[in-house]
GROMACS .gro file of C-alpha atoms in nm:
model
  431
    1UNK     CA    1  12.327  -4.541  -6.494
    2UNK     CA    2  12.138  -4.741  -6.751
    3UNK     CA    3  11.813  -4.690  -6.570
    4UNK     CA    4  11.881  -4.319  -6.529
    5UNK     CA    5  11.957  -4.291  -6.900
    6UNK     CA    6  11.610  -4.409  -7.000
    7UNK     CA    7  11.421  -4.138  -6.814
    8UNK     CA    8  11.503  -3.849  -7.049
    9UNK     CA    9  11.414  -4.063  -7.352
   10UNK     CA   10  11.082  -4.159  -7.190
   11UNK     CA   11  11.009  -3.798  -7.113
   12UNK     CA   12  11.102  -3.693  -7.466
   13UNK     CA   13  10.881  -3.964  -7.613
   14UNK     CA   14  10.592  -3.866  -7.391
   15UNK     CA   15  10.636  -3.503  -7.490
   16UNK     CA   16  10.634  -3.591  -7.860
   17UNK     CA   17  10.316  -3.795  -7.816
   18UNK     CA   18  10.157  -3.511  -7.621
   19UNK     CA   19  10.259  -3.255  -7.884
   20UNK     CA   20  10.122  -3.478  -8.160
   21UNK     CA   21   9.794  -3.514  -7.972
   22UNK     CA   22   9.766  -3.136  -7.926
   23UNK     CA   23   9.844  -3.075  -8.293
   24UNK     CA   24   9.584  -3.328  -8.407
   25UNK     CA   25   9.331  -3.178  -8.167
   26UNK     CA   26   9.395  -2.823  -8.294
   27UNK     CA   27   9.368  -2.934  -8.656
   28UNK     CA   28   9.050  -3.123  -8.571
   29UNK     CA   29   8.896  -2.818  -8.405
   30UNK     CA   30   8.986  -2.597  -8.702
   31UNK     CA   31   8.837  -2.847  -8.944
   32UNK     CA   32   8.524  -2.868  -8.733
   33UNK     CA   33   8.486  -2.491  -8.740
   34UNK     CA   34   8.521  -2.487  -9.119
   35UNK     CA   35   8.279  -2.775  -9.161
   36UNK     CA   36   8.023  -2.617  -8.932
   37UNK     CA   37   8.047  -2.297  -9.130
   38UNK     CA   38   8.013  -2.460  -9.469
   39UNK     CA   39   7.775  -2.742  -9.384
   40UNK     CA   40   7.516  -2.560  -9.172
   41UNK     CA   41   7.293  -2.522  -9.475
   42UNK     CA   42   7.372  -2.871  -9.596
   43UNK     CA   43   7.250  -3.022  -9.270
   44UNK     CA   44   6.949  -2.790  -9.279
   45UNK     CA   45   6.861  -2.908  -9.629
   46UNK     CA   46   6.911  -3.274  -9.539
   47UNK     CA   47   6.695  -3.238  -9.230
   48UNK     CA   48   6.412  -3.087  -9.431
   49UNK     CA   49   6.442  -3.328  -9.721
   50UNK     CA   50   6.413  -3.617  -9.476
   51UNK     CA   51   6.088  -3.496  -9.325
   52UNK     CA   52   5.803  -3.735  -9.397
   53UNK     CA   53   5.587  -3.503  -9.604
   54UNK     CA   54   5.879  -3.426  -9.839
   55UNK     CA   55   5.948  -3.786  -9.937
   56UNK     CA   56   5.758  -3.768 -10.265
   57UNK     CA   57   5.913  -3.440 -10.371
   58UNK     CA   58   5.941  -3.399 -10.747
   59UNK     CA   59   6.161  -3.113 -10.877
   60UNK     CA   60   5.971  -2.856 -11.078
   61UNK     CA   61   6.274  -2.782 -11.293
   62UNK     CA   62   6.568  -2.974 -11.429
   63UNK     CA   63   6.834  -2.757 -11.270
   64UNK     CA   64   7.123  -2.911 -11.464
   65UNK     CA   65   6.946  -2.854 -11.795
   66UNK     CA   66   6.874  -2.492 -11.708
   67UNK     CA   67   7.238  -2.433 -11.614
   68UNK     CA   68   7.362  -2.585 -11.938
   69UNK     CA   69   7.112  -2.400 -12.156
   70UNK     CA   70   7.182  -2.057 -12.009
   71UNK     CA   71   7.552  -2.107 -11.932
   72UNK     CA   72   7.498  -1.989 -11.576
   73UNK     CA   73   7.792  -1.938 -11.338
   74UNK     CA   74   7.925  -2.257 -11.182
   75UNK     CA   75   7.735  -2.305 -10.860
   76UNK     CA   76   7.888  -2.344 -10.517
   77UNK     CA   77   7.784  -2.633 -10.294
   78UNK     CA   78   7.569  -2.391 -10.096
   79UNK     CA   79   7.400  -2.266 -10.414
   80UNK     CA   80   7.313  -2.621 -10.517
   81UNK     CA   81   7.174  -2.697 -10.172
   82UNK     CA   82   6.952  -2.390 -10.189
   83UNK     CA   83   6.821  -2.496 -10.531
   84UNK     CA   84   6.702  -2.819 -10.368
   85UNK     CA   85   6.548  -2.628 -10.081
   86UNK     CA   86   6.348  -2.415 -10.325
   87UNK     CA   87   6.162  -2.725 -10.441
   88UNK     CA   88   6.012  -2.797 -10.099
   89UNK     CA   89   5.638  -2.744 -10.052
   90UNK     CA   90   5.502  -2.490  -9.803
   91UNK     CA   91   5.518  -2.548  -9.431
   92UNK     CA   92   5.212  -2.565  -9.205
   93UNK     CA   93   5.004  -2.761  -9.454
   94UNK     CA   94   4.878  -2.965  -9.161
   95UNK     CA   95   4.748  -2.648  -8.994
   96UNK     CA   96   4.613  -2.480  -9.308
   97UNK     CA   97   4.547  -2.749  -9.570
   98UNK     CA   98   4.350  -2.525  -9.808
   99UNK     CA   99   4.392  -2.171  -9.935
  100UNK     CA  100   4.093  -1.945  -9.999
  101UNK     CA  101   3.989  -1.946 -10.365
  102UNK     CA  102   4.026  -1.568 -10.386
  103UNK     CA  103   4.342  -1.542 -10.176
  104UNK     CA  104   4.616  -1.293 -10.256
  105UNK     CA  105   4.961  -1.447 -10.215
  106UNK     CA  106   5.200  -1.240 -10.003
  107UNK     CA  107   5.571  -1.232 -10.086
  108UNK     CA  108   5.810  -1.104  -9.819
  109UNK     CA  109   6.162  -1.051  -9.946
  110UNK     CA  110   6.437  -1.034  -9.687
  111UNK     CA  111   6.811  -0.980  -9.657
  112UNK     CA  112   6.991  -1.005  -9.323
  113UNK     CA  113   6.824  -0.779  -9.070
  114UNK     CA  114   6.673  -1.010  -8.808
  115UNK     CA  115   6.570  -0.723  -8.579
  116UNK     CA  116   6.355  -0.586  -8.860
  117UNK     CA  117   6.218  -0.924  -8.960
  118UNK     CA  118   6.088  -0.993  -8.609
  119UNK     CA  119   5.884  -0.672  -8.622
  120UNK     CA  120   5.738  -0.754  -8.963
  121UNK     CA  121   5.651  -1.114  -8.873
  122UNK     CA  122   5.481  -0.997  -8.554
  123UNK     CA  123   5.275  -0.745  -8.751
  124UNK     CA  124   5.179  -1.011  -9.008
  125UNK     CA  125   5.062  -1.244  -8.732
  126UNK     CA  126   4.792  -0.986  -8.646
  127UNK     CA  127   4.670  -0.934  -9.004
  128UNK     CA  128   4.304  -1.029  -9.044
  129UNK     CA  129   4.266  -1.309  -9.300
  130UNK     CA  130   4.634  -1.406  -9.302
  131UNK     CA  131   4.553  -1.772  -9.234
  132UNK     CA  132   4.372  -1.810  -9.568
  133UNK     CA  133   4.671  -1.728  -9.785
  134UNK     CA  134   5.027  -1.832  -9.869
  135UNK     CA  135   5.325  -1.636  -9.740
  136UNK     CA  136   5.635  -1.672  -9.956
  137UNK     CA  137   5.960  -1.559  -9.795
  138UNK     CA  138   6.238  -1.491 -10.044
  139UNK     CA  139   6.588  -1.485  -9.892
  140UNK     CA  140   6.887  -1.301 -10.039
  141UNK     CA  141   7.134  -1.573  -9.943
  142UNK     CA  142   7.119  -1.797  -9.638
  143UNK     CA  143   7.142  -1.657  -9.286
  144UNK     CA  144   7.075  -1.886  -8.993
  145UNK     CA  145   6.902  -1.633  -8.769
  146UNK     CA  146   6.675  -1.511  -9.049
  147UNK     CA  147   6.580  -1.867  -9.131
  148UNK     CA  148   6.506  -1.944  -8.766
  149UNK     CA  149   6.260  -1.655  -8.746
  150UNK     CA  150   6.077  -1.768  -9.058
  151UNK     CA  151   6.063  -2.128  -8.938
  152UNK     CA  152   5.883  -2.008  -8.624
  153UNK     CA  153   5.583  -1.877  -8.825
  154UNK     CA  154   5.268  -2.075  -8.750
  155UNK     CA  155   4.989  -1.838  -8.859
  156UNK     CA  156   4.965  -1.942  -9.227
  157UNK     CA  157   5.120  -2.155  -9.498
  158UNK     CA  158   5.483  -2.051  -9.549
  159UNK     CA  159   5.712  -2.128  -9.840
  160UNK     CA  160   6.075  -2.025  -9.834
  161UNK     CA  161   6.284  -1.963 -10.142
  162UNK     CA  162   6.654  -1.875 -10.147
  163UNK     CA  163   6.825  -1.681 -10.427
  164UNK     CA  164   7.074  -1.944 -10.551
  165UNK     CA  165   7.290  -1.692 -10.736
  166UNK     CA  166   7.304  -1.432 -10.461
  167UNK     CA  167   7.659  -1.294 -10.419
  168UNK     CA  168   7.615  -1.379 -10.050
  169UNK     CA  169   7.601  -1.747 -10.146
  170UNK     CA  170   7.929  -1.746 -10.341
  171UNK     CA  171   8.144  -1.544 -10.098
  172UNK     CA  172   8.501  -1.548 -10.240
  173UNK     CA  173   8.441  -1.824 -10.492
  174UNK     CA  174   8.413  -1.594 -10.791
  175UNK     CA  175   8.126  -1.427 -10.976
  176UNK     CA  176   7.858  -1.343 -10.876
  177UNK     CA  177   8.052  -1.322 -10.551
  178UNK     CA  178   8.402  -1.178 -10.535
  179UNK     CA  179   8.736  -1.307 -10.652
  180UNK     CA  180   9.095  -1.175 -10.626
  181UNK     CA  181   9.090  -1.103 -10.999
  182UNK     CA  182   8.801  -0.855 -10.976
  183UNK     CA  183   8.860  -0.484 -11.020
  184UNK     CA  184   8.773  -0.277 -10.715
  185UNK     CA  185   8.638   0.073 -10.676
  186UNK     CA  186   8.799   0.289 -10.948
  187UNK     CA  187   9.068   0.043 -11.063
  188UNK     CA  188   9.185   0.075 -11.423
  189UNK     CA  189   9.131  -0.273 -11.568
  190UNK     CA  190   9.404  -0.243 -11.833
  191UNK     CA  191   9.661  -0.116 -11.584
  192UNK     CA  192   9.575  -0.356 -11.302
  193UNK     CA  193   9.499  -0.654 -11.524
  194UNK     CA  194   9.177  -0.709 -11.330
  195UNK     CA  195   8.831  -0.818 -11.442
  196UNK     CA  196   8.515  -0.609 -11.463
  197UNK     CA  197   8.344  -0.315 -11.629
  198UNK     CA  198   8.302   0.011 -11.438
  199UNK     CA  199   7.970   0.191 -11.416
  200UNK     CA  200   7.911   0.532 -11.576
  201UNK     CA  201   8.089   0.698 -11.283
  202UNK     CA  202   8.401   0.483 -11.307
  203UNK     CA  203   8.317   0.256 -11.012
  204UNK     CA  204   8.346  -0.122 -11.032
  205UNK     CA  205   8.080  -0.358 -10.900
  206UNK     CA  206   8.021  -0.422 -10.534
  207UNK     CA  207   7.865  -0.769 -10.487
  208UNK     CA  208   7.700  -0.652 -10.166
  209UNK     CA  209   7.523  -0.375 -10.356
  210UNK     CA  210   7.433  -0.549 -10.683
  211UNK     CA  211   7.264  -0.827 -10.484
  212UNK     CA  212   6.971  -0.589 -10.424
  213UNK     CA  213   6.870  -0.578 -10.788
  214UNK     CA  214   6.962  -0.940 -10.858
  215UNK     CA  215   6.749  -1.066 -10.573
  216UNK     CA  216   6.441  -0.866 -10.668
  217UNK     CA  217   6.457  -0.968 -11.034
  218UNK     CA  218   6.526  -1.335 -10.961
  219UNK     CA  219   6.245  -1.337 -10.703
  220UNK     CA  220   5.993  -1.192 -10.950
  221UNK     CA  221   6.080  -1.449 -11.215
  222UNK     CA  222   6.076  -1.731 -10.960
  223UNK     CA  223   5.744  -1.633 -10.802
  224UNK     CA  224   5.553  -1.571 -11.124
  225UNK     CA  225   5.704  -1.839 -11.346
  226UNK     CA  226   5.920  -2.075 -11.143
  227UNK     CA  227   5.717  -2.180 -10.840
  228UNK     CA  228   5.466  -2.461 -10.857
  229UNK     CA  229   5.245  -2.284 -10.603
  230UNK     CA  230   5.210  -1.959 -10.800
  231UNK     CA  231   5.309  -2.016 -11.164
  232UNK     CA  232   4.942  -2.057 -11.259
  233UNK     CA  233   4.824  -1.768 -11.043
  234UNK     CA  234   4.668  -1.490 -11.250
  235UNK     CA  235   4.548  -1.259 -10.974
  236UNK     CA  236   4.733  -1.009 -10.758
  237UNK     CA  237   5.042  -1.090 -10.556
  238UNK     CA  238   5.145  -0.857 -10.274
  239UNK     CA  239   5.514  -0.773 -10.226
  240UNK     CA  240   5.650  -0.645  -9.895
  241UNK     CA  241   5.998  -0.609  -9.748
  242UNK     CA  242   6.151  -0.685  -9.410
  243UNK     CA  243   6.118  -0.323  -9.297
  244UNK     CA  244   5.747  -0.282  -9.377
  245UNK     CA  245   5.512  -0.279  -9.077
  246UNK     CA  246   5.177  -0.423  -9.188
  247UNK     CA  247   4.851  -0.312  -9.025
  248UNK     CA  248   4.578  -0.564  -8.933
  249UNK     CA  249   4.343  -0.445  -9.210
  250UNK     CA  250   4.606  -0.460  -9.487
  251UNK     CA  251   4.499  -0.789  -9.643
  252UNK     CA  252   4.125  -0.711  -9.638
  253UNK     CA  253   4.185  -0.361  -9.777
  254UNK     CA  254   4.401  -0.503 -10.055
  255UNK     CA  255   4.132  -0.751 -10.160
  256UNK     CA  256   3.884  -0.463 -10.191
  257UNK     CA  257   4.131  -0.249 -10.388
  258UNK     CA  258   4.213  -0.535 -10.625
  259UNK     CA  259   3.843  -0.582 -10.697
  260UNK     CA  260   3.783  -0.208 -10.743
  261UNK     CA  261   4.085  -0.145 -10.964
  262UNK     CA  262   3.939  -0.256 -11.301
  263UNK     CA  263   3.615  -0.069 -11.227
  264UNK     CA  264   3.731   0.248 -11.054
  265UNK     CA  265   4.072   0.286 -11.218
  266UNK     CA  266   4.105   0.077 -11.537
  267UNK     CA  267   4.431   0.257 -11.617
  268UNK     CA  268   4.585   0.154 -11.283
  269UNK     CA  269   4.848  -0.118 -11.305
  270UNK     CA  270   4.867  -0.199 -10.934
  271UNK     CA  271   4.713  -0.164 -10.590
  272UNK     CA  272   4.920  -0.021 -10.305
  273UNK     CA  273   4.893  -0.038  -9.927
  274UNK     CA  274   5.088   0.284  -9.876
  275UNK     CA  275   5.152   0.618 -10.046
  276UNK     CA  276   5.449   0.645 -10.281
  277UNK     CA  277   5.590   0.904 -10.038
  278UNK     CA  278   5.722   0.677  -9.761
  279UNK     CA  279   5.694   0.964  -9.510
  280UNK     CA  280   5.320   1.005  -9.569
  281UNK     CA  281   5.053   0.820  -9.371
  282UNK     CA  282   4.782   0.920  -9.618
  283UNK     CA  283   4.549   1.214  -9.672
  284UNK     CA  284   4.246   1.078  -9.480
  285UNK     CA  285   4.019   1.198  -9.759
  286UNK     CA  286   3.688   1.029  -9.836
  287UNK     CA  287   3.821   0.912 -10.170
  288UNK     CA  288   4.049   0.659 -10.331
  289UNK     CA  289   4.388   0.773 -10.460
  290UNK     CA  290   4.558   0.696 -10.792
  291UNK     CA  291   4.927   0.781 -10.804
  292UNK     CA  292   5.257   0.635 -10.916
  293UNK     CA  293   5.334   0.287 -10.785
  294UNK     CA  294   5.510   0.298 -10.450
  295UNK     CA  295   5.766   0.047 -10.321
  296UNK     CA  296   5.590  -0.026  -9.990
  297UNK     CA  297   5.318  -0.290 -10.002
  298UNK     CA  298   5.261  -0.298 -10.379
  299UNK     CA  299   5.066  -0.562 -10.569
  300UNK     CA  300   4.986  -0.643 -10.931
  301UNK     CA  301   4.856  -0.932 -11.140
  302UNK     CA  302   5.008  -1.161 -11.402
  303UNK     CA  303   4.908  -0.936 -11.691
  304UNK     CA  304   5.123  -0.658 -11.545
  305UNK     CA  305   5.407  -0.900 -11.468
  306UNK     CA  306   5.413  -1.018 -11.829
  307UNK     CA  307   5.434  -0.655 -11.939
  308UNK     CA  308   5.726  -0.601 -11.699
  309UNK     CA  309   5.895  -0.923 -11.810
  310UNK     CA  310   5.893  -0.810 -12.172
  311UNK     CA  311   6.105  -0.513 -12.058
  312UNK     CA  312   6.383  -0.735 -11.922
  313UNK     CA  313   6.647  -0.567 -12.137
  314UNK     CA  314   6.550  -0.220 -12.015
  315UNK     CA  315   6.564  -0.344 -11.657
  316UNK     CA  316   6.890  -0.536 -11.687
  317UNK     CA  317   7.090  -0.275 -11.878
  318UNK     CA  318   6.997   0.039 -11.683
  319UNK     CA  319   7.293   0.156 -11.477
  320UNK     CA  320   7.133   0.174 -11.135
  321UNK     CA  321   7.164  -0.090 -10.863
  322UNK     CA  322   6.819  -0.004 -10.720
  323UNK     CA  323   6.537  -0.219 -10.859
  324UNK     CA  324   6.269   0.042 -10.776
  325UNK     CA  325   6.452   0.336 -10.933
  326UNK     CA  326   6.521   0.121 -11.239
  327UNK     CA  327   6.148   0.052 -11.267
  328UNK     CA  328   6.050   0.417 -11.220
  329UNK     CA  329   6.318   0.558 -11.448
  330UNK     CA  330   6.316   0.321 -11.744
  331UNK     CA  331   6.065   0.032 -11.729
  332UNK     CA  332   5.743   0.215 -11.644
  333UNK     CA  333   5.811   0.503 -11.886
  334UNK     CA  334   5.856   0.246 -12.164
  335UNK     CA  335   5.490   0.142 -12.122
  336UNK     CA  336   5.387   0.452 -12.316
  337UNK     CA  337   5.169   0.622 -12.054
  338UNK     CA  338   5.130   0.699 -11.683
  339UNK     CA  339   5.161   0.395 -11.455
  340UNK     CA  340   4.916   0.447 -11.172
  341UNK     CA  341   4.851   0.245 -10.860
  342UNK     CA  342   4.523   0.250 -10.665
  343UNK     CA  343   4.528   0.291 -10.285
  344UNK     CA  344   4.318   0.407  -9.994
  345UNK     CA  345   4.349   0.747  -9.824
  346UNK     CA  346   4.502   0.595  -9.510
  347UNK     CA  347   4.813   0.379  -9.511
  348UNK     CA  348   4.791   0.006  -9.428
  349UNK     CA  349   5.167  -0.044  -9.435
  350UNK     CA  350   5.452   0.169  -9.302
  351UNK     CA  351   5.821   0.175  -9.387
  352UNK     CA  352   6.021   0.188  -9.067
  353UNK     CA  353   6.387   0.200  -8.966
  354UNK     CA  354   6.683   0.403  -9.074
  355UNK     CA  355   6.941   0.131  -9.137
  356UNK     CA  356   7.057   0.046  -9.486
  357UNK     CA  357   6.950  -0.272  -9.658
  358UNK     CA  358   7.265  -0.459  -9.563
  359UNK     CA  359   7.291  -0.312  -9.216
  360UNK     CA  360   7.118  -0.401  -8.893
  361UNK     CA  361   7.321  -0.705  -8.793
  362UNK     CA  362   7.644  -0.558  -8.657
  363UNK     CA  363   7.714  -0.577  -8.284
  364UNK     CA  364   7.634  -0.212  -8.224
  365UNK     CA  365   7.318  -0.231  -8.433
  366UNK     CA  366   7.205  -0.551  -8.262
  367UNK     CA  367   7.209  -0.372  -7.928
  368UNK     CA  368   7.009  -0.078  -8.057
  369UNK     CA  369   6.791  -0.291  -8.281
  370UNK     CA  370   6.888  -0.057  -8.566
  371UNK     CA  371   6.526   0.057  -8.571
  372UNK     CA  372   6.443   0.423  -8.531
  373UNK     CA  373   6.289   0.528  -8.202
  374UNK     CA  374   5.942   0.568  -8.347
  375UNK     CA  375   5.924   0.225  -8.510
  376UNK     CA  376   5.814   0.035  -8.204
  377UNK     CA  377   5.562   0.307  -8.124
  378UNK     CA  378   5.356   0.228  -8.433
  379UNK     CA  379   5.004   0.173  -8.298
  380UNK     CA  380   4.720   0.016  -8.491
  381UNK     CA  381   4.415   0.229  -8.416
  382UNK     CA  382   4.062   0.094  -8.439
  383UNK     CA  383   4.028   0.217  -8.797
  384UNK     CA  384   4.339   0.014  -8.888
  385UNK     CA  385   4.183  -0.311  -8.770
  386UNK     CA  386   3.898  -0.335  -9.020
  387UNK     CA  387   3.835  -0.243  -9.384
  388UNK     CA  388   3.851   0.136  -9.416
  389UNK     CA  389   3.820   0.159  -9.795
  390UNK     CA  390   3.473   0.256  -9.917
  391UNK     CA  391   3.361   0.101 -10.245
  392UNK     CA  392   3.148   0.407 -10.319
  393UNK     CA  393   3.432   0.657 -10.309
  394UNK     CA  394   3.547   0.831 -10.623
  395UNK     CA  395   3.910   0.832 -10.733
  396UNK     CA  396   4.142   1.132 -10.704
  397UNK     CA  397   4.436   1.120 -10.944
  398UNK     CA  398   4.780   1.270 -10.882
  399UNK     CA  399   4.865   1.352 -11.242
  400UNK     CA  400   5.188   1.550 -11.226
  401UNK     CA  401   5.395   1.368 -10.971
  402UNK     CA  402   5.762   1.425 -10.893
  403UNK     CA  403   5.990   1.153 -11.022
  404UNK     CA  404   6.280   1.073 -11.248
  405UNK     CA  405   6.263   1.281 -11.563
  406UNK     CA  406   6.360   1.185 -11.918
  407UNK     CA  407   6.735   1.173 -11.952
  408UNK     CA  408   6.805   1.046 -11.600
  409UNK     CA  409   7.085   0.790 -11.641
  410UNK     CA  410   7.073   0.621 -11.301
  411UNK     CA  411   7.285   0.629 -10.987
  412UNK     CA  412   7.531   0.368 -11.114
  413UNK     CA  413   7.660   0.055 -10.947
  414UNK     CA  414   7.533  -0.162 -11.232
  415UNK     CA  415   7.788  -0.133 -11.511
  416UNK     CA  416   7.947  -0.478 -11.510
  417UNK     CA  417   7.852  -0.683 -11.814
  418UNK     CA  418   7.849  -0.999 -11.601
  419UNK     CA  419   7.570  -0.860 -11.383
  420UNK     CA  420   7.369  -0.753 -11.685
  421UNK     CA  421   7.404  -1.092 -11.851
  422UNK     CA  422   7.309  -1.279 -11.534
  423UNK     CA  423   7.006  -1.053 -11.497
  424UNK     CA  424   6.894  -1.142 -11.851
  425UNK     CA  425   6.945  -1.511 -11.776
  426UNK     CA  426   6.711  -1.483 -11.479
  427UNK     CA  427   6.446  -1.359 -11.722
  428UNK     CA  428   6.491  -1.676 -11.932
  429UNK     CA  429   6.546  -1.920 -11.647
  430UNK     CA  430   6.188  -2.043 -11.612
  431UNK     CA  431   6.074  -1.995 -11.972
   0.00000   0.00000   0.00000
């Protein structure tokens, strides 16, 4: 009987040990999932910082001093890691050790639409002269697949920068991300006891939406005044987005337009690769065109940037979450005269796709590519492979163009005082 009495106790003990082992294993797996999610960027940063040609890296800015001076939001671990990543020099220096003296830096700003980015990168790889310049890729947050695509680029020098105060970096850790205390949609702050200021239409901030304007403004300040590679650059810088297909002659055409601008159109502020009407492929006239600055393949120099930077308050306090509409509706009009951009009569860049800026990465969209049916049918004809801008052409000016008239108050989405203050701090960050 004594021997028989031990068997249940042995079985019970074995069961408890087994249960404990299962519990520990489950907890371990859960912790591993969390750590993988939160440390993916950390390991990415560490891997890059340990590469041999980064060993003598010297930070361009004292990040702690900047944070203290401007009273910036407390950074998440991810935000701090991205700040470090922004200090890294360009990749591919071994392949392209020297930039052309007259190069035009290209800035590609991206969000999280990998299907689009693949198309743009492929088009850039075929651009004539691309190997002589620097491609800066500005990320709105950190997304593994987007980063992987950029890391695969081998056709020129590439520098990546990551918006450290993107709402996508903070997630649910508070402003500029979200927090439980934030007002939502049309909440009444006094009744709900929540935080935030509504826009002119009574809607509270959406971090996903305000990130558009934050990213663009931070990127401009970073590229012109915060990056070692470009802070002394006085010439043109070209800005493109992840849904802009670039033709092979784009870079060569832009260099010609930048040279012609002060001669042919001294009142022009910029040079554009595409018409301001995104649905137009150009007039095919034998003349240059001066019209309002478009948002596809636009470029300007430091003189224009400094003029824009002086209008930080107008930019940061206009109640519209779109950076381009803010520029058209309040910043450019404040210059005191028409703001023209010079371009050729045939487009060298095309806006494609019909997905929104923060779409294109859902399961359904991944399968379809979230690119309209005509996007992949864009064909570069022979005239798109070489310079097709004639230096002898005269300039036709579109004087009375449609646009946002005086009194337009914006589409909203940008009423929270916290967003406006952060926007102003970006303007001071590197000054």
